[in-house]
């Protein structure tokens, strides 16, 4: 097991990454909290609970109270949070309660937001079960829900007491879910870890075959990168913005396709390709670097095709929460292993980048979309 420290001005906690952590989760959480509260809740999806609920429950002397959030972005809403909060009240939840977010990124985001506002804030633990959640969304304290206008427009910074990333549960992930999660590791390498890019390039066969040592290497490196960035910039006032590489157009793609066609990591993969195009236009990366990074994205992502218009995608970026004062903030790579935030990307550049990305993403006429 590897332990990675997150150290910010408002919170300090550890991320534990290793295999078979669920079997001893109760005692591990008790060591973190000092003493388990009277009411422990676990927010999860029915699918995850059916697969892994038994070992988690058996690790506690008194099993936690299960709350369920159906899978899918359409349930990442304020109404879901209200329903869950009511259930906690009815089950005797109070200010001393503890919430465990046990699932993928949606469960983690909703669970963290619920913990942030229930009784004006209760502690919670992240137990991510997807690759994407383990390397990205469970770390850093970002929580939130969607509005019809865009993703994560309601939310709060609320750090967990600890994160337990059990690599054993990744064995039940579909190939598509694994590849979508790996997009966040590709992103991590491109923006801040050249060695990770090299490792993923050279060991792609092992990583995609789920070799335990290769997966642990990629997961740990990705978490360390994010932990370092979050520790330096907790509230996304500067450096932390680079973690949004690929997300500006990625979120726009999700919104325009109504969250029905692509997984989050897949949308980010296409968004990274568009961002690489702008970086190439501006000369912050060479053609060879762009080709290498784009090839890595396609190799790991196996990105599904989708249909959209460049105009709609550009319009959707206007509602992105990273924008301030009407200015679109955009993350561009600087070589491989570094990135910066720019505020002068024009609508024309965005449209050209979207068109370039769509030239690869749109299915041929008459062809069915890859689902």
PDB file of N, CA, C and O in Angstrom, residues 94-136:
ATOM      1  N   UNK A  94     -27.044  13.169  12.475  1.00  0.00           N
ATOM      2  CA  UNK A  94     -26.881  14.443  13.183  1.00  0.00           C
ATOM      3  C   UNK A  94     -25.496  15.009  12.885  1.00  0.00           C
ATOM      4  O   UNK A  94     -24.774  14.504  12.023  1.00  0.00           O
ATOM      5  N   UNK A  95     -25.103  16.038  13.621  1.00  0.00           N
ATOM      6  CA  UNK A  95     -23.826  16.699  13.353  1.00  0.00           C
ATOM      7  C   UNK A  95     -22.625  15.800  13.616  1.00  0.00           C
ATOM      8  O   UNK A  95     -21.524  16.076  13.150  1.00  0.00           O
ATOM      9  N   UNK A  96     -22.834  14.760  14.369  1.00  0.00           N
ATOM     10  CA  UNK A  96     -21.735  13.849  14.682  1.00  0.00           C
ATOM     11  C   UNK A  96     -21.625  12.686  13.727  1.00  0.00           C
ATOM     12  O   UNK A  96     -20.773  11.813  13.906  1.00  0.00           O
ATOM     13  N   UNK A  97     -22.474  12.644  12.709  1.00  0.00           N
ATOM     14  CA  UNK A  97     -22.482  11.517  11.772  1.00  0.00           C
ATOM     15  C   UNK A  97     -21.277  11.557  10.834  1.00  0.00           C
ATOM     16  O   UNK A  97     -20.635  12.590  10.653  1.00  0.00           O
ATOM     17  N   UNK A  98     -21.001  10.415  10.229  1.00  0.00           N
ATOM     18  CA  UNK A  98     -19.930  10.278   9.243  1.00  0.00           C
ATOM     19  C   UNK A  98     -20.529   9.701   7.964  1.00  0.00           C
ATOM     20  O   UNK A  98     -21.351   8.777   8.015  1.00  0.00           O
ATOM     21  N   UNK A  99     -20.119  10.238   6.823  1.00  0.00           N
ATOM     22  CA  UNK A  99     -20.582   9.742   5.538  1.00  0.00           C
ATOM     23  C   UNK A  99     -19.411   9.136   4.773  1.00  0.00           C
ATOM     24  O   UNK A  99     -18.332   9.737   4.705  1.00  0.00           O
ATOM     25  N   UNK A 100     -19.621   7.971   4.184  1.00  0.00           N
ATOM     26  CA  UNK A 100     -18.630   7.335   3.318  1.00  0.00           C
ATOM     27  C   UNK A 100     -19.160   7.398   1.891  1.00  0.00           C
ATOM     28  O   UNK A 100     -20.263   6.917   1.615  1.00  0.00           O
ATOM     29  N   UNK A 101     -18.406   7.999   0.978  1.00  0.00           N
ATOM     30  CA  UNK A 101     -18.771   8.021  -0.438  1.00  0.00           C
ATOM     31  C   UNK A 101     -18.091   6.840  -1.106  1.00  0.00           C
ATOM     32  O   UNK A 101     -16.865   6.816  -1.264  1.00  0.00           O
ATOM     33  N   UNK A 102     -18.892   5.840  -1.500  1.00  0.00           N
ATOM     34  CA  UNK A 102     -18.369   4.560  -1.965  1.00  0.00           C
ATOM     35  C   UNK A 102     -18.863   4.308  -3.397  1.00  0.00           C
ATOM     36  O   UNK A 102     -19.954   3.798  -3.620  1.00  0.00           O
ATOM     37  N   UNK A 103     -18.057   4.738  -4.376  1.00  0.00           N
ATOM     38  CA  UNK A 103     -18.476   4.583  -5.764  1.00  0.00           C
ATOM     39  C   UNK A 103     -17.567   5.355  -6.693  1.00  0.00           C
ATOM     40  O   UNK A 103     -16.427   5.680  -6.362  1.00  0.00           O
ATOM     41  N   UNK A 104     -18.104   5.679  -7.862  1.00  0.00           N
ATOM     42  CA  UNK A 104     -17.353   6.428  -8.853  1.00  0.00           C
ATOM     43  C   UNK A 104     -17.394   7.918  -8.600  1.00  0.00           C
ATOM     44  O   UNK A 104     -17.780   8.383  -7.516  1.00  0.00           O
ATOM     45  N   UNK A 105     -17.012   8.679  -9.629  1.00  0.00           N
ATOM     46  CA  UNK A 105     -16.899  10.124  -9.461  1.00  0.00           C
ATOM     47  C   UNK A 105     -18.196  10.817  -9.122  1.00  0.00           C
ATOM     48  O   UNK A 105     -18.212  11.789  -8.348  1.00  0.00           O
ATOM     49  N   UNK A 106     -19.309  10.362  -9.667  1.00  0.00           N
ATOM     50  CA  UNK A 106     -20.604  10.995  -9.385  1.00  0.00           C
ATOM     51  C   UNK A 106     -20.975  10.794  -7.929  1.00  0.00           C
ATOM     52  O   UNK A 106     -21.388  11.732  -7.235  1.00  0.00           O
ATOM     53  N   UNK A 107     -20.817   9.561  -7.435  1.00  0.00           N
ATOM     54  CA  UNK A 107     -21.094   9.289  -6.020  1.00  0.00           C
ATOM     55  C   UNK A 107     -20.182  10.133  -5.130  1.00  0.00           C
ATOM     56  O   UNK A 107     -20.619  10.704  -4.119  1.00  0.00           O
ATOM     57  N   UNK A 108     -18.912  10.238  -5.507  1.00  0.00           N
ATOM     58  CA  UNK A 108     -17.978  11.032  -4.710  1.00  0.00           C
ATOM     59  C   UNK A 108     -18.331  12.505  -4.691  1.00  0.00           C
ATOM     60  O   UNK A 108     -18.286  13.151  -3.635  1.00  0.00           O
ATOM     61  N   UNK A 109     -18.692  13.063  -5.845  1.00  0.00           N
ATOM     62  CA  UNK A 109     -19.056  14.484  -5.927  1.00  0.00           C
ATOM     63  C   UNK A 109     -20.327  14.780  -5.136  1.00  0.00           C
ATOM     64  O   UNK A 109     -20.415  15.761  -4.400  1.00  0.00           O
ATOM     65  N   UNK A 110     -21.348  13.937  -5.323  1.00  0.00           N
ATOM     66  CA  UNK A 110     -22.621  14.141  -4.624  1.00  0.00           C
ATOM     67  C   UNK A 110     -22.450  13.885  -3.131  1.00  0.00           C
ATOM     68  O   UNK A 110     -22.947  14.647  -2.299  1.00  0.00           O
ATOM     69  N   UNK A 111     -21.725  12.817  -2.787  1.00  0.00           N
ATOM     70  CA  UNK A 111     -21.501  12.507  -1.374  1.00  0.00           C
ATOM     71  C   UNK A 111     -20.738  13.602  -0.657  1.00  0.00           C
ATOM     72  O   UNK A 111     -21.071  13.975   0.473  1.00  0.00           O
ATOM     73  N   UNK A 112     -19.716  14.136  -1.309  1.00  0.00           N
ATOM     74  CA  UNK A 112     -18.951  15.222  -0.697  1.00  0.00           C
ATOM     75  C   UNK A 112     -19.788  16.472  -0.505  1.00  0.00           C
ATOM     76  O   UNK A 112     -19.686  17.155   0.522  1.00  0.00           O
ATOM     77  N   UNK A 113     -20.640  16.775  -1.495  1.00  0.00           N
ATOM     78  CA  UNK A 113     -21.498  17.951  -1.389  1.00  0.00           C
ATOM     79  C   UNK A 113     -22.546  17.753  -0.299  1.00  0.00           C
ATOM     80  O   UNK A 113     -22.828  18.674   0.489  1.00  0.00           O
ATOM     81  N   UNK A 114     -23.113  16.558  -0.227  1.00  0.00           N
ATOM     82  CA  UNK A 114     -24.071  16.249   0.837  1.00  0.00           C
ATOM     83  C   UNK A 114     -23.416  16.416   2.202  1.00  0.00           C
ATOM     84  O   UNK A 114     -24.000  17.019   3.120  1.00  0.00           O
ATOM     85  N   UNK A 115     -22.205  15.901   2.356  1.00  0.00           N
ATOM     86  CA  UNK A 115     -21.488  16.041   3.633  1.00  0.00           C
ATOM     87  C   UNK A 115     -21.172  17.499   3.932  1.00  0.00           C
ATOM     88  O   UNK A 115     -21.201  17.929   5.093  1.00  0.00           O
ATOM     89  N   UNK A 116     -20.904  18.284   2.904  1.00  0.00           N
ATOM     90  CA  UNK A 116     -20.544  19.698   3.108  1.00  0.00           C
ATOM     91  C   UNK A 116     -21.708  20.519   3.640  1.00  0.00           C
ATOM     92  O   UNK A 116     -21.493  21.485   4.385  1.00  0.00           O
ATOM     93  N   UNK A 117     -22.932  20.151   3.270  1.00  0.00           N
ATOM     94  CA  UNK A 117     -24.073  20.989   3.649  1.00  0.00           C
ATOM     95  C   UNK A 117     -24.992  20.354   4.684  1.00  0.00           C
ATOM     96  O   UNK A 117     -25.820  21.054   5.273  1.00  0.00           O
ATOM     97  N   UNK A 118     -24.871  19.063   4.949  1.00  0.00           N
ATOM     98  CA  UNK A 118     -25.721  18.421   5.945  1.00  0.00           C
ATOM     99  C   UNK A 118     -25.342  18.930   7.330  1.00  0.00           C
ATOM    100  O   UNK A 118     -24.190  18.851   7.741  1.00  0.00           O
ATOM    101  N   UNK A 119     -26.310  19.490   8.025  1.00  0.00           N
ATOM    102  CA  UNK A 119     -26.066  20.070   9.359  1.00  0.00           C
ATOM    103  C   UNK A 119     -24.925  21.084   9.322  1.00  0.00           C
ATOM    104  O   UNK A 119     -24.152  21.213  10.251  1.00  0.00           O
ATOM    105  N   UNK A 120     -24.788  21.772   8.174  1.00  0.00           N
ATOM    106  CA  UNK A 120     -23.717  22.750   7.920  1.00  0.00           C
ATOM    107  C   UNK A 120     -22.327  22.114   7.860  1.00  0.00           C
ATOM    108  O   UNK A 120     -21.322  22.800   8.012  1.00  0.00           O
ATOM    109  N   UNK A 121     -22.284  20.808   7.641  1.00  0.00           N
ATOM    110  CA  UNK A 121     -20.999  20.170   7.412  1.00  0.00           C
ATOM    111  C   UNK A 121     -20.689  19.032   8.361  1.00  0.00           C
ATOM    112  O   UNK A 121     -20.630  19.239   9.571  1.00  0.00           O
ATOM    113  N   UNK A 122     -20.526  17.829   7.812  1.00  0.00           N
ATOM    114  CA  UNK A 122     -20.094  16.676   8.600  1.00  0.00           C
ATOM    115  C   UNK A 122     -18.879  16.051   7.905  1.00  0.00           C
ATOM    116  O   UNK A 122     -18.649  16.274   6.719  1.00  0.00           O
ATOM    117  N   UNK A 123     -18.090  15.269   8.632  1.00  0.00           N
ATOM    118  CA  UNK A 123     -16.919  14.642   8.006  1.00  0.00           C
ATOM    119  C   UNK A 123     -17.328  13.517   7.060  1.00  0.00           C
ATOM    120  O   UNK A 123     -18.385  12.899   7.214  1.00  0.00           O
ATOM    121  N   UNK A 124     -16.461  13.260   6.080  1.00  0.00           N
ATOM    122  CA  UNK A 124     -16.733  12.143   5.175  1.00  0.00           C
ATOM    123  C   UNK A 124     -15.429  11.506   4.715  1.00  0.00           C
ATOM    124  O   UNK A 124     -14.346  12.088   4.840  1.00  0.00           O
ATOM    125  N   UNK A 125     -15.577  10.311   4.190  1.00  0.00           N
ATOM    126  CA  UNK A 125     -14.460   9.499   3.698  1.00  0.00           C
ATOM    127  C   UNK A 125     -14.726   9.172   2.238  1.00  0.00           C
ATOM    128  O   UNK A 125     -15.849   8.845   1.855  1.00  0.00           O
ATOM    129  N   UNK A 126     -13.700   9.236   1.408  1.00  0.00           N
ATOM    130  CA  UNK A 126     -13.833   8.828   0.012  1.00  0.00           C
ATOM    131  C   UNK A 126     -13.301   7.405  -0.159  1.00  0.00           C
ATOM    132  O   UNK A 126     -12.161   7.101   0.228  1.00  0.00           O
ATOM    133  N   UNK A 127     -14.134   6.543  -0.751  1.00  0.00           N
ATOM    134  CA  UNK A 127     -13.710   5.190  -1.115  1.00  0.00           C
ATOM    135  C   UNK A 127     -14.052   5.009  -2.599  1.00  0.00           C
ATOM    136  O   UNK A 127     -15.087   4.431  -2.955  1.00  0.00           O
ATOM    137  N   UNK A 128     -13.210   5.525  -3.496  1.00  0.00           N
ATOM    138  CA  UNK A 128     -13.515   5.500  -4.936  1.00  0.00           C
ATOM    139  C   UNK A 128     -13.370   4.096  -5.524  1.00  0.00           C
ATOM    140  O   UNK A 128     -12.455   3.357  -5.168  1.00  0.00           O
ATOM    141  N   UNK A 129     -14.289   3.762  -6.444  1.00  0.00           N
ATOM    142  CA  UNK A 129     -14.291   2.408  -7.004  1.00  0.00           C
ATOM    143  C   UNK A 129     -14.007   2.375  -8.504  1.00  0.00           C
ATOM    144  O   UNK A 129     -13.968   1.294  -9.085  1.00  0.00           O
ATOM    145  N   UNK A 130     -13.831   3.525  -9.140  1.00  0.00           N
ATOM    146  CA  UNK A 130     -13.443   3.549 -10.554  1.00  0.00           C
ATOM    147  C   UNK A 130     -12.037   4.122 -10.673  1.00  0.00           C
ATOM    148  O   UNK A 130     -11.565   4.844  -9.786  1.00  0.00           O
ATOM    149  N   UNK A 131     -11.393   3.804 -11.759  1.00  0.00           N
ATOM    150  CA  UNK A 131     -10.043   4.307 -11.975  1.00  0.00           C
ATOM    151  C   UNK A 131     -10.037   5.830 -11.975  1.00  0.00           C
ATOM    152  O   UNK A 131      -9.194   6.469 -11.340  1.00  0.00           O
ATOM    153  N   UNK A 132     -10.998   6.431 -12.683  1.00  0.00           N
ATOM    154  CA  UNK A 132     -11.046   7.886 -12.777  1.00  0.00           C
ATOM    155  C   UNK A 132     -11.198   8.526 -11.402  1.00  0.00           C
ATOM    156  O   UNK A 132     -10.520   9.503 -11.075  1.00  0.00           O
ATOM    157  N   UNK A 133     -12.096   7.968 -10.592  1.00  0.00           N
ATOM    158  CA  UNK A 133     -12.304   8.532  -9.255  1.00  0.00           C
ATOM    159  C   UNK A 133     -11.074   8.348  -8.375  1.00  0.00           C
ATOM    160  O   UNK A 133     -10.736   9.220  -7.572  1.00  0.00           O
ATOM    161  N   UNK A 134     -10.389   7.219  -8.519  1.00  0.00           N
ATOM    162  CA  UNK A 134      -9.213   6.977  -7.680  1.00  0.00           C
ATOM    163  C   UNK A 134      -8.082   7.942  -7.995  1.00  0.00           C
ATOM    164  O   UNK A 134      -7.396   8.419  -7.088  1.00  0.00           O
ATOM    165  N   UNK A 135      -7.873   8.255  -9.267  1.00  0.00           N
ATOM    166  CA  UNK A 135      -6.724   9.088  -9.622  1.00  0.00           C
ATOM    167  C   UNK A 135      -7.072  10.576  -9.658  1.00  0.00           C
ATOM    168  O   UNK A 135      -6.170  11.409  -9.696  1.00  0.00           O
ATOM    169  N   UNK A 136      -8.357  10.911  -9.617  1.00  0.00           N
ATOM    170  CA  UNK A 136      -8.692  12.323  -9.823  1.00  0.00           C
ATOM    171  C   UNK A 136      -9.750  12.859  -8.866  1.00  0.00           C
ATOM    172  O   UNK A 136      -9.441  13.588  -7.939  1.00  0.00           O
TER     173      UNK A 136
END
